[in-house]
Coordinates of C-alpha atoms in Angstrom, one line a residue:
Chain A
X4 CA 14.3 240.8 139.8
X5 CA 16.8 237.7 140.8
X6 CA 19.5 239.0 142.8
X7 CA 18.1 242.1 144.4
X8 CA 16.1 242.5 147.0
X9 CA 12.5 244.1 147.3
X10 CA 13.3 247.4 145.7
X11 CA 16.5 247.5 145.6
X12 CA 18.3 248.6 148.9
X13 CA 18.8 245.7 151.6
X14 CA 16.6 246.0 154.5
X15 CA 19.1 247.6 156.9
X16 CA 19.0 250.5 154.9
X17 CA 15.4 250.6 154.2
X18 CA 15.8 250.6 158.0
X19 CA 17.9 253.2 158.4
X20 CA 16.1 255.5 156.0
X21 CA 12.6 254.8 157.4
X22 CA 13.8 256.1 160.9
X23 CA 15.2 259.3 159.4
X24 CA 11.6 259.8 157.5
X25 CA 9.2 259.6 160.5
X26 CA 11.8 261.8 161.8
X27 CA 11.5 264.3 158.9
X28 CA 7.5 264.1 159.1
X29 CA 8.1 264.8 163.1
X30 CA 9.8 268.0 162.7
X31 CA 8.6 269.6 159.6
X32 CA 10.9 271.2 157.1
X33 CA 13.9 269.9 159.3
X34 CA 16.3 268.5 157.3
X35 CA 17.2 264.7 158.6
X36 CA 20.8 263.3 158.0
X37 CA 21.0 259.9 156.6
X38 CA 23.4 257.7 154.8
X39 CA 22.5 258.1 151.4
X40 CA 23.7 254.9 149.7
X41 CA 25.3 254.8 145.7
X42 CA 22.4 253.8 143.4
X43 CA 22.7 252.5 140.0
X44 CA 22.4 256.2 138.6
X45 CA 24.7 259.1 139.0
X46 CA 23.7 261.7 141.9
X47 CA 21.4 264.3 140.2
X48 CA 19.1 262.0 138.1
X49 CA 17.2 261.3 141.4
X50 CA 19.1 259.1 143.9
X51 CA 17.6 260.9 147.1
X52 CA 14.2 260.5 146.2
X53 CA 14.4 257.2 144.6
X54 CA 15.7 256.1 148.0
X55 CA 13.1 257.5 149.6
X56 CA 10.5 255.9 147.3
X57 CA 12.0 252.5 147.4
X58 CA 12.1 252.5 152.0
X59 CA 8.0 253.4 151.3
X60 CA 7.2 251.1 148.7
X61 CA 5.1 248.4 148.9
X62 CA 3.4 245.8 146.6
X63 CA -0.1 247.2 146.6
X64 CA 1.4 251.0 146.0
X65 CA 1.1 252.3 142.6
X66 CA 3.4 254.3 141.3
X67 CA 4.0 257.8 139.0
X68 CA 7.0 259.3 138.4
X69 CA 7.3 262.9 136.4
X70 CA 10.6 264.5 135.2
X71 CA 9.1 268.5 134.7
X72 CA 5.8 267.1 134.6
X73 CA 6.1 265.0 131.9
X74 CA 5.9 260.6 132.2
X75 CA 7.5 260.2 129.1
X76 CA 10.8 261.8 129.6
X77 CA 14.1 260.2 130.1
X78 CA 14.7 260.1 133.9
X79 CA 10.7 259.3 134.8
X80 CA 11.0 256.9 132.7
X81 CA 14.1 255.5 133.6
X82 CA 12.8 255.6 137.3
X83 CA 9.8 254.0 136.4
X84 CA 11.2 251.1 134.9
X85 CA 14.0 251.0 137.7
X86 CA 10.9 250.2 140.0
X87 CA 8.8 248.3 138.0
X88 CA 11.8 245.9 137.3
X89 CA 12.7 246.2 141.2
X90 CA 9.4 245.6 143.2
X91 CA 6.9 244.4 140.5
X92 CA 4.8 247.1 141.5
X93 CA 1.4 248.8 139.0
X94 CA 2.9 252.1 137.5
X95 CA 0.9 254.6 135.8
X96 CA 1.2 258.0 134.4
X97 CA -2.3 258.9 136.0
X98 CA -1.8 261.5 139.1
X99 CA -5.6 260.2 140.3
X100 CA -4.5 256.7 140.1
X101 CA -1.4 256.6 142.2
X102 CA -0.1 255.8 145.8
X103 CA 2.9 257.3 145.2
X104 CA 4.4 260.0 142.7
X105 CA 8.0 261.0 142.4
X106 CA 8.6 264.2 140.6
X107 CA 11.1 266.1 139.7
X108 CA 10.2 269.8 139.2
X109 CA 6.8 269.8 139.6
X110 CA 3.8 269.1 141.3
X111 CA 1.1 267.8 139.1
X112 CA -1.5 270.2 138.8
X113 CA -4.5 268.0 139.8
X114 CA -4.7 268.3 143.4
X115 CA -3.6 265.3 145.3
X116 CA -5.4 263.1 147.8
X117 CA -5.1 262.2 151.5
X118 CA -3.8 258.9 150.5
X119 CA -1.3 260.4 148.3
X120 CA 2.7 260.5 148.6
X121 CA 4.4 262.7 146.4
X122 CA 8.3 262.1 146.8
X123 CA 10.5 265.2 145.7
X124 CA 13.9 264.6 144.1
X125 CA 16.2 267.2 145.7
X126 CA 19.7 268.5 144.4
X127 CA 20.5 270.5 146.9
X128 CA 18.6 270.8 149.9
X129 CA 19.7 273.6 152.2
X130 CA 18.1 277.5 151.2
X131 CA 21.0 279.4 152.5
X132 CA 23.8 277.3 150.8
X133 CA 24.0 280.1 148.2
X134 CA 24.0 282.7 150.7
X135 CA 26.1 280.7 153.9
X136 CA 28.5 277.7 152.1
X137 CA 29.6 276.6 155.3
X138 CA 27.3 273.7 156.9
X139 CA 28.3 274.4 160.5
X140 CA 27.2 277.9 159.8
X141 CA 23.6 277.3 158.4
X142 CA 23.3 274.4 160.9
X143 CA 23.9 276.9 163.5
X144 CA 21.1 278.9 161.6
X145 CA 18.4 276.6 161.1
X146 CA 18.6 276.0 165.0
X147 CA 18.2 279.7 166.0
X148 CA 15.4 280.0 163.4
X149 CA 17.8 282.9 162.2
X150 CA 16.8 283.7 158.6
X151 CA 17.3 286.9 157.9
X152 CA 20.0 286.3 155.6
X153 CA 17.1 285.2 152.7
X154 CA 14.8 288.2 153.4
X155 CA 17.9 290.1 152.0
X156 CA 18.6 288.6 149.5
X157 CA 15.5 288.8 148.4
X158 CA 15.0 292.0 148.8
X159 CA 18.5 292.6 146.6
X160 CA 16.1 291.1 144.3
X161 CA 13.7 293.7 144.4
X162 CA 16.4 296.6 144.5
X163 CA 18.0 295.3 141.3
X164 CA 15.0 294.1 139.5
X165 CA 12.1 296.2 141.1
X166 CA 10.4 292.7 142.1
X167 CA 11.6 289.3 143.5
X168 CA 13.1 287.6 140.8
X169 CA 13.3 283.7 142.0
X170 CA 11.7 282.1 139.5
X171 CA 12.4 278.7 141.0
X172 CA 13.3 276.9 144.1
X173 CA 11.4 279.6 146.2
X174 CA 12.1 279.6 149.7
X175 CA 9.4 278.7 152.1
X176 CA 8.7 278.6 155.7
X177 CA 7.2 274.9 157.0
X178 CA 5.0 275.2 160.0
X179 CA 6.1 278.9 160.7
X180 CA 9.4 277.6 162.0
X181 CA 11.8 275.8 159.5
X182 CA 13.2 277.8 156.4
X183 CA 12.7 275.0 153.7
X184 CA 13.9 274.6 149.8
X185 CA 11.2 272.9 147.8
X186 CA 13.3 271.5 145.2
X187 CA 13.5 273.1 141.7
X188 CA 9.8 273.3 141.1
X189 CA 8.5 276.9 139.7
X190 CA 7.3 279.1 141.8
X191 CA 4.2 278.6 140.2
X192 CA 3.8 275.4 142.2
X193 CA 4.4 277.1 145.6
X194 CA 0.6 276.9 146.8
X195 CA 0.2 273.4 146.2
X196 CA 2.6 273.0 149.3
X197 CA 0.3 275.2 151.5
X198 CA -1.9 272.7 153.6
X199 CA -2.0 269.6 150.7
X200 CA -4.0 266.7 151.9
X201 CA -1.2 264.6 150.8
X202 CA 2.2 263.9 152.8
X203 CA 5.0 265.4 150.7
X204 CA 8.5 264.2 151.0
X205 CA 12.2 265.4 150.1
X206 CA 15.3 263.1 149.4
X207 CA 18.8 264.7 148.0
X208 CA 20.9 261.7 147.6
X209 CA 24.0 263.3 147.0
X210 CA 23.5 265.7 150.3
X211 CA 22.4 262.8 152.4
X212 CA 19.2 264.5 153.5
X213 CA 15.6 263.8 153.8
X214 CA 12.7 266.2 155.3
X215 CA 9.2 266.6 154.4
X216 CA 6.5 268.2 155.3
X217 CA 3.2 266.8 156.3
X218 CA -0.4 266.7 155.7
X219 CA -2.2 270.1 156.6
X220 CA 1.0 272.0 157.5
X221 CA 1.0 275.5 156.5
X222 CA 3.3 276.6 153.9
X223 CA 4.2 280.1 153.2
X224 CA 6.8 281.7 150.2
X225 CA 8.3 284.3 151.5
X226 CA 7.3 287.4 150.5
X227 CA 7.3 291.8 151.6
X228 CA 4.2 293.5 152.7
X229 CA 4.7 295.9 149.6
X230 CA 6.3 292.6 147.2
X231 CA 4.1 289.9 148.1
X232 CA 4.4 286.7 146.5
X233 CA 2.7 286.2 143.1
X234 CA 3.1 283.1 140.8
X235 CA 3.8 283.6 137.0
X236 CA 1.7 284.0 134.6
X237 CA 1.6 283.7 130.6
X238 CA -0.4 285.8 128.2
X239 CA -1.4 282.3 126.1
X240 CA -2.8 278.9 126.5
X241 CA -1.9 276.0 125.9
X242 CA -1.8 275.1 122.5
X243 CA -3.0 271.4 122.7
X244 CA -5.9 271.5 125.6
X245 CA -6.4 275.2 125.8
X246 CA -5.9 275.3 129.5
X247 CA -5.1 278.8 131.1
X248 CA -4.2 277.8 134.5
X249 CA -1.5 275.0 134.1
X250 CA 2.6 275.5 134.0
X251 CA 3.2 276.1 130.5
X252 CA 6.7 274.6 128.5
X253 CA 7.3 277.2 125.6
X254 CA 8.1 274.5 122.8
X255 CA 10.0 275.6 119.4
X256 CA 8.3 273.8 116.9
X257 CA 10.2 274.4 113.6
X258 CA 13.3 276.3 112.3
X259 CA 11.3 279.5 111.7
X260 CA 11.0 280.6 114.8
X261 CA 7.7 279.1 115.5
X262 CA 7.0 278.4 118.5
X263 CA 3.8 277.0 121.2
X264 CA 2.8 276.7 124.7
X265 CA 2.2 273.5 126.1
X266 CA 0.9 272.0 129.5
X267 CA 4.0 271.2 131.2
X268 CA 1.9 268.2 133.2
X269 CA 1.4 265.7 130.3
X270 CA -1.2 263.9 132.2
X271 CA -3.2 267.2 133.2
X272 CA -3.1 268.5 129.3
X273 CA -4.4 264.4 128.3
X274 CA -7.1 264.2 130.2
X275 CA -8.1 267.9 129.2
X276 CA -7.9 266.9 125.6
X277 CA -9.6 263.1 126.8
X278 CA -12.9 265.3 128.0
X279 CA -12.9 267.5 125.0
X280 CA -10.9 270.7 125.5
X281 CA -9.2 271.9 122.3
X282 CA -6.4 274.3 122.4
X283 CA -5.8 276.7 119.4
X284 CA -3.2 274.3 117.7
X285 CA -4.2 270.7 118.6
X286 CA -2.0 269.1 116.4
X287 CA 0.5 271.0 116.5
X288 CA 3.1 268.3 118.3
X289 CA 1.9 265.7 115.8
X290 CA 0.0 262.7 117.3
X291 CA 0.7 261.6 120.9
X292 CA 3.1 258.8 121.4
X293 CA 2.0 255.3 122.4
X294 CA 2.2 254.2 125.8
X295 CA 5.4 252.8 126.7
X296 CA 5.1 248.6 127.4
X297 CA 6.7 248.9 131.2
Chain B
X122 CA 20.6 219.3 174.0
X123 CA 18.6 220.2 170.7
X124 CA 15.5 219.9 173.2
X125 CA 17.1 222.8 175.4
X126 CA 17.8 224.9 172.7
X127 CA 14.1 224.7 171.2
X128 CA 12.7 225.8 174.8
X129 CA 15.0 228.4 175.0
X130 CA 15.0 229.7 171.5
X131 CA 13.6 233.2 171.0
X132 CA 10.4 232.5 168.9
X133 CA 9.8 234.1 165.5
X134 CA 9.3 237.6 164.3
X135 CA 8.2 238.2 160.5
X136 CA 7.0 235.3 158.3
X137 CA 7.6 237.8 155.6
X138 CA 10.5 240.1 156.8
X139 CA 10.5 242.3 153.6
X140 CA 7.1 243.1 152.9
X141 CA 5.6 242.4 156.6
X142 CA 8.0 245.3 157.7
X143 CA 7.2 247.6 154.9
X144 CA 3.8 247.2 155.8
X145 CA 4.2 248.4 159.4
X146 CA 6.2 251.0 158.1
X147 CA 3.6 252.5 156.7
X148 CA 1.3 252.2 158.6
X149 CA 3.4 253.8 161.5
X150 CA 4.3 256.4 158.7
X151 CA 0.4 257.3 158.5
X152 CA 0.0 257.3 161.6
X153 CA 2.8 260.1 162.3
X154 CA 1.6 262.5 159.5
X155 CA -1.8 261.9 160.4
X156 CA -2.2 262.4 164.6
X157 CA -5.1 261.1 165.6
X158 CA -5.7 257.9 163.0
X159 CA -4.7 254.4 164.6
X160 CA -4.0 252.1 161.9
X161 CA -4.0 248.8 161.4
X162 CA 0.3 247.1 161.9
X163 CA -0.9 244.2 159.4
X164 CA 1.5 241.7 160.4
X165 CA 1.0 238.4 161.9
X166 CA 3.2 237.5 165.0
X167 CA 3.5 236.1 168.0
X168 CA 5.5 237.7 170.7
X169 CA 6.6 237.0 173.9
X170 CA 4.4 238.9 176.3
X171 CA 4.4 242.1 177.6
X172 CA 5.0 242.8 173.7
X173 CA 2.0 243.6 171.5
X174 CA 2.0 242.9 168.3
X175 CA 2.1 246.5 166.9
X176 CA 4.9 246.8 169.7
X177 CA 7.1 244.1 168.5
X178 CA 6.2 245.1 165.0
X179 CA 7.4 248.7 165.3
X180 CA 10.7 246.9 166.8
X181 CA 11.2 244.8 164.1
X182 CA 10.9 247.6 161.2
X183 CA 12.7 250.2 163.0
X184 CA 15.4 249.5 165.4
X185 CA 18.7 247.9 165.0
X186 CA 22.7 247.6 165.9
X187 CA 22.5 251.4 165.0
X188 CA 20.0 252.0 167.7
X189 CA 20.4 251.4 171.4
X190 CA 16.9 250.4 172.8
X191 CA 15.9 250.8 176.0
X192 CA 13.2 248.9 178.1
X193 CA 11.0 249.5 180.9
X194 CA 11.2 247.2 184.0
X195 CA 8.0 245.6 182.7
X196 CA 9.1 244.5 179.3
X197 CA 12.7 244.1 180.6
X198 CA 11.7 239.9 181.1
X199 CA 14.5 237.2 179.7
X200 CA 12.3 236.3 176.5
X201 CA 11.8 239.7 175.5
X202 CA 15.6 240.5 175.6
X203 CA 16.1 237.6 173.8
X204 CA 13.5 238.3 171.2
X205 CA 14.7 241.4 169.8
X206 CA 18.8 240.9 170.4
X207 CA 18.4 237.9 168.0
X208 CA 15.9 239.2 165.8
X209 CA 17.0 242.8 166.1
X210 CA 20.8 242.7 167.0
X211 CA 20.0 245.6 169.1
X212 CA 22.2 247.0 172.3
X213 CA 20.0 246.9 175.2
X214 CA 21.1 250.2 177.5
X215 CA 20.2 250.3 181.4
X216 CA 20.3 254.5 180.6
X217 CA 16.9 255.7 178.9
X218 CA 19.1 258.9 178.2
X219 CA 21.2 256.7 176.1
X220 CA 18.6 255.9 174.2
X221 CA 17.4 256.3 170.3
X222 CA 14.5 254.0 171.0
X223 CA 12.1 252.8 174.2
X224 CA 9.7 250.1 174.9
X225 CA 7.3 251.1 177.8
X226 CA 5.1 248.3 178.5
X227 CA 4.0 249.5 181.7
X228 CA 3.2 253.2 180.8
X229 CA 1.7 253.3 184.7
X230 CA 5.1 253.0 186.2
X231 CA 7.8 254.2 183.7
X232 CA 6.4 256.5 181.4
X233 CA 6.9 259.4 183.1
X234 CA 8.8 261.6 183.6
X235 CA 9.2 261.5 179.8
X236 CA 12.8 264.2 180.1
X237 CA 14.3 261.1 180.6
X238 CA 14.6 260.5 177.1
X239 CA 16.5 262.2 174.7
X240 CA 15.0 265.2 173.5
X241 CA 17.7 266.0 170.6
X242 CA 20.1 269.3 170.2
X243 CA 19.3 272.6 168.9
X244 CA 21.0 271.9 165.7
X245 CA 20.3 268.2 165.4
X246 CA 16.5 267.7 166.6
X247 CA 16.3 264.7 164.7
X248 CA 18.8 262.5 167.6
X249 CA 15.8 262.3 170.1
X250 CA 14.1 259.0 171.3
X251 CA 11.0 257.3 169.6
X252 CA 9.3 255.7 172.4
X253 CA 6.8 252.9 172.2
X254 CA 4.2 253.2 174.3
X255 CA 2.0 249.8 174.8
X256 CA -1.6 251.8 175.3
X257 CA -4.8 249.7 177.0
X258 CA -6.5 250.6 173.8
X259 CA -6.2 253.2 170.7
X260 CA -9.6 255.1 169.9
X261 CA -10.2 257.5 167.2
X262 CA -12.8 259.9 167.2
X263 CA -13.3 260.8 171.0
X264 CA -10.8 261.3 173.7
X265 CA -8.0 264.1 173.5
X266 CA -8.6 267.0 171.4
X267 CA -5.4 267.2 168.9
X268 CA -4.2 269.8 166.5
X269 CA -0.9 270.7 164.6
X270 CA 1.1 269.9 161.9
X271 CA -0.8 266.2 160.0
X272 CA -4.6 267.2 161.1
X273 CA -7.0 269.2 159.3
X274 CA -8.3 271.7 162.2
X275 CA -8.6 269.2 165.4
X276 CA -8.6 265.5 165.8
X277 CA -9.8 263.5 168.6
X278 CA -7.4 260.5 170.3
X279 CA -8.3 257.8 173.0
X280 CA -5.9 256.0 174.6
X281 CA -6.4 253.5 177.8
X282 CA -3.8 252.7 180.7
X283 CA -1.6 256.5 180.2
X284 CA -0.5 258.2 183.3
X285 CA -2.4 260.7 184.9
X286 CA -0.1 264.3 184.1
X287 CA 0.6 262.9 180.7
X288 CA -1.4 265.7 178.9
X289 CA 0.8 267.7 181.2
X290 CA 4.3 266.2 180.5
X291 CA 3.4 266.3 176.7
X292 CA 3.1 269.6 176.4
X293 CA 5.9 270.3 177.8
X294 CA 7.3 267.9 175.5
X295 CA 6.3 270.2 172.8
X296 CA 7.3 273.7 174.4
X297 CA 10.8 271.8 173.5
X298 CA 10.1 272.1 169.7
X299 CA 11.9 271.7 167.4
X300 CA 13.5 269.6 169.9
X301 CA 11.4 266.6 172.0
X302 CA 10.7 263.0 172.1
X303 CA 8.2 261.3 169.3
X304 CA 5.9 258.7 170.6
X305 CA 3.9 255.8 169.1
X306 CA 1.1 254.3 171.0
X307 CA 0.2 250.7 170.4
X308 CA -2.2 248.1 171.6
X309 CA -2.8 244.4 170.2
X310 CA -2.0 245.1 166.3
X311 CA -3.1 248.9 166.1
X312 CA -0.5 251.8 166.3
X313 CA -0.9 255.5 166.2
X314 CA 1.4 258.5 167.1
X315 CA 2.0 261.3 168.9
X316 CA 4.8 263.2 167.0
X317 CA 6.6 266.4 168.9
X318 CA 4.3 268.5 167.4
X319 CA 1.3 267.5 168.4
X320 CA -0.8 270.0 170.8
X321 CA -2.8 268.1 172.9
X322 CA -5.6 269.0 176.1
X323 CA -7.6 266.7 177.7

C-alpha cells in the first residue's frame, strides 16, 4: 500500500515492540509494558494484537484471523483485509494452513503446530484488576507471586453458586509462577493453553501490554481439590457437522423460538462437513456464504 | 575530502532494512521460545569485525536511541562504534549496569561475571539486559542438557569459545527468576538463545 510502510507501523516501533515480545516469551505470563501506538481502529476491535501481529509479520507468513471463531465476522475480517492491504501477505481462513492466527475469543479447535503463532487480542490484561483497581497494588502483587486474592474470589464463587462460575476469561497460572488472564476465550479453551506446541502471544493495545507464553509451558486454571476445574459442556451437537466436542454458538434461527447449535470455529465445523459429517439440521443456516475476494 | 570520507564511512547494514530485520526477528524470536534450536539470521551483511553477522544482525533489529548498548573491550574497536551509532543511533555506555543491551565478542574475557548486567526489579523483570554473546560455534543436538519453559522434555545445546563457570553463573542467573539477564548466542549467521528460564547442566 503507497504511503505506509511494511505493515503498517514505522520500524522504530516494530522495534520497540519486538524487544518487549522476546521479553514477554522470556518471562512467561509477565506482562511487558510497551508503547502501544493509535491504530486506524478504535481500542477494543483489536489494536494490541494487531500490533503484535504486524512487529512478527513477514512476507512468507500466512495469515488467519478469527473474531469468536468465526473468519467471516466483522472485526476478522476487517483485520484481515487491514493486513492483506498492508503487507501483501497469503491470508486464509484454514487453521492448518497458517503461520500466524489472530483470534479473538477463541482458540481454533484443531490443534496447532510448532510452527504456529497464535496472537491473542486482549482487552484487559491484568486478572486482579476486578479484584485490586490500583496498578501499583497488583504490580506489587504479581512480584511477590501473591495471589491469594483470586483463590477467594473464586471460592465466593463456589459459596454463592455451589461451583466456580467464571465462564470466561479463566485465570491461569503460566509456568507455576505468573497469575495470567487469557483474554475472553471460554473456559472451554483453557487446555489448549497447557503445553501447545505453538508460541501463543497477548497484545492489549489500550493497556499497553504484551506477554505470552511459550511453547511447552505448563498452563494450569485454577481450581479446589473438591471444585476442580471442568470445561462446559452441552447436551446437543452441532446442528451443521454433528460434532460433540467443539465450542458451540446457540443461534436463533426464526421468530418462533427456534433455535440450533452451531460450531463456534467456522473452519473446524467446514472441514467436518468437507469430509462428510452431517449434523441433524444441515441446512439449517441456508447455504454457506462465498468466500470473500481479499 | 570525499576520498576521506569514503574510508572512514561506517559500511552498510541491511540492503533490505524492513524485511531483512523482520527476518532476524524471527528468527531470534524462535530461537527464544524454542531453547536449544539455532536458526538461521537470513540476512546478508558485511560487518566490521569482531561482529558476526547474526551479531550485527540482532543489533540492527533490536537496539536503538531507546536502548543504551554496551560493548566489551574486544568489540569496543573505532569501526564498530561507528557502525552501529550511525546505523543504530544508539548511546554507547562505559557502565554494563547501565545497560539494556551488550555485545560480548570476547566471551573469554568479559563474559563473566554476568551480575554485571542488569537483572531487572521485582515488579518490572522485563528492564534486564539482552546480551549478545559471539559463540565459536552454535550446535544443536549434543552439548548442554536444557529444559524449561519452550522445550518439550530436554534439549541439547553446543556452544564453542564460553567461559569455563558459565553453566555455573547461569544458573544462578536463573535462581534470580522472574528477574535475570536473557542471552542470545551467535556465530557467523546462526543465533540461538538462552532465555532466563532456561535450566541448564553440563
Amino acid at each position: 500500500m503507497d504511503g505506509y510502510n511494511f505493515a503498517y507501523l514505522d520500524e522504530q516501533t516494530k522495534r520497540m515492540i519486538r524487544r518487549a515480545i522476546l521479553k514477554a516469551v522470556a518471562i512467561p505470563g509477565y506482562q511487558v509494558p510497551f508503547a502501544s501506538r493509535e491504530m486506524p481502529l478504535p481500542y477494543g476491535w483489536g489494536t494490541g494484537g494487531i500490533q503484535v501481529t504486524a512487529a512478527i509479520i513477514g512476507t512468507d507468513d500466512v495469515l488467519k484471523v478469527i473474531d469468536q471463531g468465526a473468519d467471516d465476522t466483522t472485526n476478522a475480517v476487517s483485520i484481515r483485509r487491514f493486513f492483506a492491504r498492508t503487507t501483501g501477505v497469503a491470508t486464509t481462513e484454514r487453521t492448518a494452513e497458517a503461520t500466524i492466527v489472530q483470534t479473538r475469543h477463541r482458540i481454533p479447535e484443531r490443534a496447532l503446530s510448532a510452527g504456529q503463532i497464535i496472537v491473542f487480542q486482549v482487552p484487559i490484561p491484568e486478572p486482579l484488576r476486578w479484584l485490586e483497581p490500583r496498578e501499583t497494588e497488583t504490580r506489587k502483587m504479581h512480584a511477590l507471586a501473591e495471589y491469594g486474592a483470586m483463590h477467594v474470589k473464586l471460592y465466593e464463587d463456589v459459596a454463592r453458586h455451589g461451583r466456580i462460575a467464571t465462564a470466561y476469561d479463566y485465570p491461569v497460572m503460566v509456568g507455576g509462577r505468573y497469575l495470567m488472564r487469557p483474554s475472553p476465550i471460554p473456559k472451554f479453551d483453557n487446555p489448549k493453553l497447557d503445553r501447545s506446541p505453538a508460541l501463543q502471544l497477548f497484545g492489549a493495545g489500550r493497556e499497553k501490554r504484551i506477554y505470552a507464553v511459550p511453547p511447552w509451558t505448563t498452563v494450569v486454571s485454577l481450581d479446589f481439590e473438591d471444585h476442580p476445574f471442568e470445561v462446559q459442556r452441552w447436551e446437543s451437537c452441532c446442528a451443521l457437522c454433528g460434532a460433540t466436542d467443539s465450542f458451540l454458538d446457540e443461534v436463533i434461527v426464526d421468530d418462533r423460538g427456534g433455535r440450533i447449535f452451531v460450531c463456534s470455529d467456522s473452519d473446524h465445523c467446514g472441514e467436518r462437513r468437507a469430509a462428510g459429517h452431517v449434523g441433524p439440521q444441515p441446512d439449517a443456516l441456508g447455504q454457506p456464504v462465498a468466500e470473500e475476494a481479499t | 575530502m570525499t576520498g576521506r570520507l569514503l574510508e572512514t564511512a561506517p559500511g552498510p547494514g541491511f540492503a533490505d532494512p524492513v524485511a531483512d530485520s523482520q527476518r532476524a526477528f524471527r528468527a531470534m524470536l524462535e530461537a527464544i521460545a524454542r531453547p536449544g534450536t539455532v536458526q538461521a539470521i537470513g540476512a546478508e551483511l558485511t560487518p566490521p569485525a569482531p561482529l558476526s553477522r547474526a551479531a550485527a544482525a540482532a543489533l540492527l533489529t533490536l537496539v536503538d536511541f531507546e536502548t543504551p548498548l554496551w560493548l566489551d573491550a574486544a568489540a569496543r574497536q573505532p569501526a564498530v562504534e561507528a557502525w552501529v551509532r550511525f546505523h543504530c543511533g544508539v548511546p554507547l555506555v562505559d557502565d554494563p549496569a547501565a545497560a539494556r543491551f551488550a555485545l560480548v565478542a570476547d566471551p573469554m574475557g568479559s563474559l563473566l561475571p554476568l551480575d554485571r548486567f542488569p537483572i531487572g526489579e521485582d515488579a518490572f523483570p522485563d528492564r534486564s539486559a539482552t546480551v549478545i554473546v559471539a559463540a565459536a560455534g552454535l550446535k544443536s543436538g549434543s552439548g548442554w542438557r536444557l529444559s524449561g519453559p519452550g522445550i518439550e522434555g530436554e534439549a541439547r545445546l553446543e556452544a564453542g569459545g564460553l567461559p569455563l563457570g558459565f553453566a555455573a553463573a547461569w544458573q544462578a542467573n536463573r535462581g534470580l527468576f522472574p528477574c535475570g539477564i536473557d542471552l542470545f548466542l551467535t556465530a557467523d549467521d546462526r543465533v540461538a538463545a538462552l532465555p532466563r528460564t532456561v535450566r541448564l547442566e553440563d
